[in-house]
PDB file of C-alpha atoms in Angstrom:
ATOM      1  CA  UNK A   1       0.000   0.000   0.000  1.00  0.00           C
ATOM      2  CA  UNK A   2       1.466   3.380  -1.009  1.00  0.00           C
ATOM      3  CA  UNK A   3       1.676   6.338   1.345  1.00  0.00           C
ATOM      4  CA  UNK A   4       1.080   9.949   0.419  1.00  0.00           C
ATOM      5  CA  UNK A   5       1.256  13.240   2.234  1.00  0.00           C
ATOM      6  CA  UNK A   6      -2.020  15.128   2.035  1.00  0.00           C
ATOM      7  CA  UNK A   7      -2.040  18.553   0.471  1.00  0.00           C
ATOM      8  CA  UNK A   8      -4.516  21.374   0.745  1.00  0.00           C
ATOM      9  CA  UNK A   9      -7.599  20.555  -1.331  1.00  0.00           C
ATOM     10  CA  UNK A  10      -7.102  16.765  -1.169  1.00  0.00           C
ATOM     11  CA  UNK A  11     -10.241  14.737  -0.540  1.00  0.00           C
ATOM     12  CA  UNK A  12     -10.130  11.962   2.043  1.00  0.00           C
ATOM     13  CA  UNK A  13     -12.759   9.247   2.043  1.00  0.00           C
ATOM     14  CA  UNK A  14     -13.399   6.877   4.908  1.00  0.00           C
ATOM     15  CA  UNK A  15     -14.738   3.746   3.310  1.00  0.00           C
ATOM     16  CA  UNK A  16     -16.793   1.258   5.295  1.00  0.00           C
ATOM     17  CA  UNK A  17     -15.649  -2.338   5.585  1.00  0.00           C
ATOM     18  CA  UNK A  18     -17.277  -4.787   3.209  1.00  0.00           C
ATOM     19  CA  UNK A  19     -20.030  -5.736   5.608  1.00  0.00           C
ATOM     20  CA  UNK A  20     -23.209  -4.189   6.892  1.00  0.00           C
ATOM     21  CA  UNK A  21     -24.845  -1.726   4.571  1.00  0.00           C
ATOM     22  CA  UNK A  22     -28.367  -0.541   4.116  1.00  0.00           C
ATOM     23  CA  UNK A  23     -31.426  -2.673   4.636  1.00  0.00           C
ATOM     24  CA  UNK A  24     -32.886  -3.983   1.356  1.00  0.00           C
ATOM     25  CA  UNK A  25     -36.162  -2.253   2.221  1.00  0.00           C
ATOM     26  CA  UNK A  26     -34.591   1.131   2.994  1.00  0.00           C
ATOM     27  CA  UNK A  27     -35.986   3.792   0.654  1.00  0.00           C
ATOM     28  CA  UNK A  28     -33.544   5.327  -1.783  1.00  0.00           C
ATOM     29  CA  UNK A  29     -32.774   8.969  -1.006  1.00  0.00           C
ATOM     30  CA  UNK A  30     -33.671  11.512  -3.662  1.00  0.00           C
ATOM     31  CA  UNK A  31     -30.616  11.686  -5.882  1.00  0.00           C
ATOM     32  CA  UNK A  32     -29.343  13.514  -8.903  1.00  0.00           C
ATOM     33  CA  UNK A  33     -27.233  11.365 -11.228  1.00  0.00           C
ATOM     34  CA  UNK A  34     -23.548  12.266 -11.412  1.00  0.00           C
ATOM     35  CA  UNK A  35     -21.896  12.838 -14.765  1.00  0.00           C
ATOM     36  CA  UNK A  36     -18.475  13.823 -16.116  1.00  0.00           C
ATOM     37  CA  UNK A  37     -17.132  14.180 -19.645  1.00  0.00           C
ATOM     38  CA  UNK A  38     -16.973  10.415 -20.325  1.00  0.00           C
ATOM     39  CA  UNK A  39     -18.688   8.833 -17.324  1.00  0.00           C
ATOM     40  CA  UNK A  40     -21.933   8.678 -15.387  1.00  0.00           C
ATOM     41  CA  UNK A  41     -23.326   7.148 -12.218  1.00  0.00           C
ATOM     42  CA  UNK A  42     -27.072   6.584 -12.520  1.00  0.00           C
ATOM     43  CA  UNK A  43     -29.992   5.072 -10.622  1.00  0.00           C
ATOM     44  CA  UNK A  44     -32.239   4.431 -13.621  1.00  0.00           C
ATOM     45  CA  UNK A  45     -32.014   1.904 -16.456  1.00  0.00           C
ATOM     46  CA  UNK A  46     -28.901   2.262 -18.629  1.00  0.00           C
ATOM     47  CA  UNK A  47     -29.881   2.764 -22.267  1.00  0.00           C
ATOM     48  CA  UNK A  48     -27.118   0.717 -23.865  1.00  0.00           C
ATOM     49  CA  UNK A  49     -28.124   1.340 -27.492  1.00  0.00           C
ATOM     50  CA  UNK A  50     -28.449   5.098 -27.011  1.00  0.00           C
ATOM     51  CA  UNK A  51     -24.988   5.351 -25.433  1.00  0.00           C
ATOM     52  CA  UNK A  52     -23.388   3.087 -28.065  1.00  0.00           C
ATOM     53  CA  UNK A  53     -24.958   5.121 -30.868  1.00  0.00           C
ATOM     54  CA  UNK A  54     -23.896   8.420 -29.271  1.00  0.00           C
ATOM     55  CA  UNK A  55     -20.167   7.672 -29.516  1.00  0.00           C
ATOM     56  CA  UNK A  56     -20.086   6.399 -33.112  1.00  0.00           C
ATOM     57  CA  UNK A  57     -18.512   8.670 -35.725  1.00  0.00           C
ATOM     58  CA  UNK A  58     -17.801   8.215 -39.458  1.00  0.00           C
ATOM     59  CA  UNK A  59     -14.060   7.746 -38.776  1.00  0.00           C
ATOM     60  CA  UNK A  60     -14.694   4.774 -36.462  1.00  0.00           C
ATOM     61  CA  UNK A  61     -14.297   1.229 -37.721  1.00  0.00           C
ATOM     62  CA  UNK A  62     -15.232  -0.390 -34.408  1.00  0.00           C
ATOM     63  CA  UNK A  63     -17.279   0.039 -31.285  1.00  0.00           C
ATOM     64  CA  UNK A  64     -16.593  -2.420 -28.456  1.00  0.00           C
ATOM     65  CA  UNK A  65     -19.303  -2.705 -25.825  1.00  0.00           C
ATOM     66  CA  UNK A  66     -19.161  -4.460 -22.472  1.00  0.00           C
ATOM     67  CA  UNK A  67     -22.508  -4.737 -20.708  1.00  0.00           C
ATOM     68  CA  UNK A  68     -22.408  -6.199 -17.201  1.00  0.00           C
ATOM     69  CA  UNK A  69     -25.806  -7.705 -16.383  1.00  0.00           C
ATOM     70  CA  UNK A  70     -27.310  -9.180 -13.232  1.00  0.00           C
ATOM     71  CA  UNK A  71     -27.275 -12.966 -13.481  1.00  0.00           C
ATOM     72  CA  UNK A  72     -29.593 -15.322 -11.626  1.00  0.00           C
ATOM     73  CA  UNK A  73     -26.917 -17.280  -9.738  1.00  0.00           C
ATOM     74  CA  UNK A  74     -23.597 -16.899  -7.938  1.00  0.00           C
ATOM     75  CA  UNK A  75     -21.405 -19.807  -6.860  1.00  0.00           C
ATOM     76  CA  UNK A  76     -24.286 -22.253  -6.952  1.00  0.00           C
ATOM     77  CA  UNK A  77     -26.788 -20.010  -5.137  1.00  0.00           C
ATOM     78  CA  UNK A  78     -29.911 -18.528  -6.706  1.00  0.00           C
ATOM     79  CA  UNK A  79     -29.560 -14.740  -6.851  1.00  0.00           C
ATOM     80  CA  UNK A  80     -32.751 -12.747  -6.227  1.00  0.00           C
ATOM     81  CA  UNK A  81     -31.352  -9.274  -6.994  1.00  0.00           C
ATOM     82  CA  UNK A  82     -28.291  -7.074  -6.427  1.00  0.00           C
ATOM     83  CA  UNK A  83     -27.771  -3.817  -4.598  1.00  0.00           C
ATOM     84  CA  UNK A  84     -25.005  -1.384  -5.555  1.00  0.00           C
ATOM     85  CA  UNK A  85     -23.650   1.411  -3.355  1.00  0.00           C
ATOM     86  CA  UNK A  86     -20.766   3.813  -3.962  1.00  0.00           C
ATOM     87  CA  UNK A  87     -18.761   6.685  -2.653  1.00  0.00           C
ATOM     88  CA  UNK A  88     -20.289   8.535  -5.584  1.00  0.00           C
ATOM     89  CA  UNK A  89     -18.111  11.612  -6.076  1.00  0.00           C
ATOM     90  CA  UNK A  90     -14.917   9.591  -5.712  1.00  0.00           C
ATOM     91  CA  UNK A  91     -16.264   6.814  -7.944  1.00  0.00           C
ATOM     92  CA  UNK A  92     -17.084   9.282 -10.712  1.00  0.00           C
ATOM     93  CA  UNK A  93     -13.662  10.912 -10.387  1.00  0.00           C
ATOM     94  CA  UNK A  94     -11.892   7.531 -10.579  1.00  0.00           C
ATOM     95  CA  UNK A  95     -14.010   6.454 -13.546  1.00  0.00           C
ATOM     96  CA  UNK A  96     -13.078   9.643 -15.406  1.00  0.00           C
ATOM     97  CA  UNK A  97      -9.385   9.010 -14.664  1.00  0.00           C
ATOM     98  CA  UNK A  98      -9.758   5.549 -16.210  1.00  0.00           C
ATOM     99  CA  UNK A  99     -11.476   7.006 -19.268  1.00  0.00           C
ATOM    100  CA  UNK A 100      -8.676   9.540 -19.713  1.00  0.00           C
ATOM    101  CA  UNK A 101      -6.014   6.821 -19.280  1.00  0.00           C
ATOM    102  CA  UNK A 102      -7.688   4.668 -21.942  1.00  0.00           C
ATOM    103  CA  UNK A 103      -7.830   7.612 -24.348  1.00  0.00           C
ATOM    104  CA  UNK A 104      -4.152   8.389 -23.741  1.00  0.00           C
ATOM    105  CA  UNK A 105      -2.792   4.830 -23.777  1.00  0.00           C
ATOM    106  CA  UNK A 106      -4.843   3.027 -26.414  1.00  0.00           C
ATOM    107  CA  UNK A 107      -5.486   4.073 -29.992  1.00  0.00           C
ATOM    108  CA  UNK A 108      -9.157   4.805 -29.332  1.00  0.00           C
ATOM    109  CA  UNK A 109     -11.159   7.926 -30.105  1.00  0.00           C
ATOM    110  CA  UNK A 110     -13.834   7.918 -27.396  1.00  0.00           C
ATOM    111  CA  UNK A 111     -15.067   6.000 -24.349  1.00  0.00           C
ATOM    112  CA  UNK A 112     -18.099   5.939 -22.059  1.00  0.00           C
ATOM    113  CA  UNK A 113     -18.350   4.357 -18.606  1.00  0.00           C
ATOM    114  CA  UNK A 114     -21.759   4.183 -16.917  1.00  0.00           C
ATOM    115  CA  UNK A 115     -22.490   2.430 -13.612  1.00  0.00           C
ATOM    116  CA  UNK A 116     -25.890   2.020 -12.048  1.00  0.00           C
ATOM    117  CA  UNK A 117     -26.542   2.138  -8.291  1.00  0.00           C
ATOM    118  CA  UNK A 118     -29.460   0.921  -6.180  1.00  0.00           C
ATOM    119  CA  UNK A 119     -31.480  -2.265  -6.513  1.00  0.00           C
ATOM    120  CA  UNK A 120     -31.073  -4.152  -9.798  1.00  0.00           C
ATOM    121  CA  UNK A 121     -33.178  -7.100 -10.886  1.00  0.00           C
ATOM    122  CA  UNK A 122     -32.051 -10.175 -12.815  1.00  0.00           C
ATOM    123  CA  UNK A 123     -31.224  -9.255 -16.423  1.00  0.00           C
ATOM    124  CA  UNK A 124     -30.717  -5.526 -15.797  1.00  0.00           C
ATOM    125  CA  UNK A 125     -27.514  -3.751 -16.843  1.00  0.00           C
ATOM    126  CA  UNK A 126     -25.292  -2.747 -13.928  1.00  0.00           C
ATOM    127  CA  UNK A 127     -22.318  -1.346 -15.833  1.00  0.00           C
ATOM    128  CA  UNK A 128     -21.606  -0.298 -19.409  1.00  0.00           C
ATOM    129  CA  UNK A 129     -18.259   0.283 -21.089  1.00  0.00           C
ATOM    130  CA  UNK A 130     -18.337   1.594 -24.667  1.00  0.00           C
ATOM    131  CA  UNK A 131     -15.222   2.267 -26.726  1.00  0.00           C
ATOM    132  CA  UNK A 132     -15.024   3.763 -30.236  1.00  0.00           C
ATOM    133  CA  UNK A 133     -11.927   3.349 -32.371  1.00  0.00           C
ATOM    134  CA  UNK A 134     -10.717   3.167 -35.943  1.00  0.00           C
ATOM    135  CA  UNK A 135      -9.810  -0.508 -35.407  1.00  0.00           C
ATOM    136  CA  UNK A 136     -11.250  -3.401 -33.396  1.00  0.00           C
ATOM    137  CA  UNK A 137      -8.036  -4.458 -31.618  1.00  0.00           C
ATOM    138  CA  UNK A 138      -7.529  -1.267 -29.620  1.00  0.00           C
ATOM    139  CA  UNK A 139     -11.276  -1.041 -28.948  1.00  0.00           C
ATOM    140  CA  UNK A 140     -11.367  -4.570 -27.474  1.00  0.00           C
ATOM    141  CA  UNK A 141      -8.160  -4.024 -25.486  1.00  0.00           C
ATOM    142  CA  UNK A 142      -9.344  -0.716 -24.023  1.00  0.00           C
ATOM    143  CA  UNK A 143     -12.782  -2.115 -23.215  1.00  0.00           C
ATOM    144  CA  UNK A 144     -11.294  -5.105 -21.332  1.00  0.00           C
ATOM    145  CA  UNK A 145      -8.795  -2.929 -19.453  1.00  0.00           C
ATOM    146  CA  UNK A 146     -11.498  -0.425 -18.494  1.00  0.00           C
ATOM    147  CA  UNK A 147     -13.934  -2.953 -16.988  1.00  0.00           C
ATOM    148  CA  UNK A 148     -11.232  -4.954 -15.211  1.00  0.00           C
ATOM    149  CA  UNK A 149      -9.617  -1.848 -13.732  1.00  0.00           C
ATOM    150  CA  UNK A 150     -12.963  -0.239 -12.832  1.00  0.00           C
ATOM    151  CA  UNK A 151     -13.981  -3.343 -10.856  1.00  0.00           C
ATOM    152  CA  UNK A 152     -10.682  -3.337  -8.957  1.00  0.00           C
ATOM    153  CA  UNK A 153     -10.164   0.366  -8.251  1.00  0.00           C
ATOM    154  CA  UNK A 154     -13.458   2.284  -8.230  1.00  0.00           C
ATOM    155  CA  UNK A 155     -15.297   2.543  -4.857  1.00  0.00           C
ATOM    156  CA  UNK A 156     -18.521   0.808  -5.892  1.00  0.00           C
ATOM    157  CA  UNK A 157     -19.784  -2.104  -3.800  1.00  0.00           C
ATOM    158  CA  UNK A 158     -22.128  -4.931  -4.751  1.00  0.00           C
ATOM    159  CA  UNK A 159     -24.387  -6.796  -2.336  1.00  0.00           C
ATOM    160  CA  UNK A 160     -25.908 -10.053  -3.551  1.00  0.00           C
ATOM    161  CA  UNK A 161     -29.315 -11.086  -2.193  1.00  0.00           C
ATOM    162  CA  UNK A 162     -30.187 -14.786  -2.070  1.00  0.00           C
ATOM    163  CA  UNK A 163     -33.135 -16.817  -0.771  1.00  0.00           C
ATOM    164  CA  UNK A 164     -31.150 -17.594   2.390  1.00  0.00           C
ATOM    165  CA  UNK A 165     -29.440 -14.234   3.058  1.00  0.00           C
ATOM    166  CA  UNK A 166     -27.190 -11.611   1.543  1.00  0.00           C
ATOM    167  CA  UNK A 167     -23.438 -11.036   1.200  1.00  0.00           C
ATOM    168  CA  UNK A 168     -21.195  -8.216   0.072  1.00  0.00           C
ATOM    169  CA  UNK A 169     -19.440  -9.484  -3.052  1.00  0.00           C
ATOM    170  CA  UNK A 170     -15.677  -9.400  -3.246  1.00  0.00           C
ATOM    171  CA  UNK A 171     -15.716  -9.624  -7.026  1.00  0.00           C
ATOM    172  CA  UNK A 172     -13.806 -11.843  -9.385  1.00  0.00           C
ATOM    173  CA  UNK A 173     -10.021 -12.011  -9.112  1.00  0.00           C
ATOM    174  CA  UNK A 174      -8.255  -9.361 -11.166  1.00  0.00           C
ATOM    175  CA  UNK A 175      -7.099 -10.997 -14.442  1.00  0.00           C
ATOM    176  CA  UNK A 176      -3.528 -12.309 -14.134  1.00  0.00           C
ATOM    177  CA  UNK A 177      -2.348 -10.683 -17.384  1.00  0.00           C
ATOM    178  CA  UNK A 178      -3.358  -7.256 -16.068  1.00  0.00           C
ATOM    179  CA  UNK A 179      -2.293  -7.784 -12.424  1.00  0.00           C
ATOM    180  CA  UNK A 180       1.247  -8.519 -13.620  1.00  0.00           C
ATOM    181  CA  UNK A 181       1.439  -5.271 -15.579  1.00  0.00           C
ATOM    182  CA  UNK A 182       2.197  -3.158 -12.488  1.00  0.00           C
ATOM    183  CA  UNK A 183       0.412   0.070 -11.663  1.00  0.00           C
ATOM    184  CA  UNK A 184      -2.563  -0.391 -13.986  1.00  0.00           C
ATOM    185  CA  UNK A 185      -0.621   0.153 -17.199  1.00  0.00           C
ATOM    186  CA  UNK A 186      -2.923  -0.962 -20.003  1.00  0.00           C
ATOM    187  CA  UNK A 187      -1.682  -4.077 -21.824  1.00  0.00           C
ATOM    188  CA  UNK A 188      -0.653  -3.423 -25.440  1.00  0.00           C
ATOM    189  CA  UNK A 189      -0.860   0.310 -24.757  1.00  0.00           C
ATOM    190  CA  UNK A 190       0.967   2.641 -27.073  1.00  0.00           C
ATOM    191  CA  UNK A 191       3.417   4.929 -25.305  1.00  0.00           C
TER     192      UNK A 191
END
């Protein structure tokens, strides 16, 4: 774990341990979605087609889309629904940093990252990564790097609800080929 000296204007977040959380019946507070140049955190359905269409340009030869959806099972247990929570302002800031890194390090023209919070039912989209590029290779590479790095570094937490209880998910292991790259340097990135 790296250490840093805080400077004036730095933001410090105290993140709760991965346990506890809100009751599944707790009402959602009124909330305004957060948005940056390339990213958004929303509480309503993600319109995948609209976002994919919005980044396409005549100079693009490829659009790579990753759509994370709520599945009906986890490790042999029937999933009823998921709940997502986040440290929203920090999550949006970290997502935008990832978008900027992808634009700088891959030969892609544009990216969008959208994550949904709140209660999500089976089959609903929880996260969307869209990448537009002249060629498919960089689009696929950037898309994979973005979702893998987002899941590891952005302060968004998933709680899985089952018939016999609920658990905070620790996520899938970070892919070996990316973990071995060091400090989140995109694989096959152009320097």
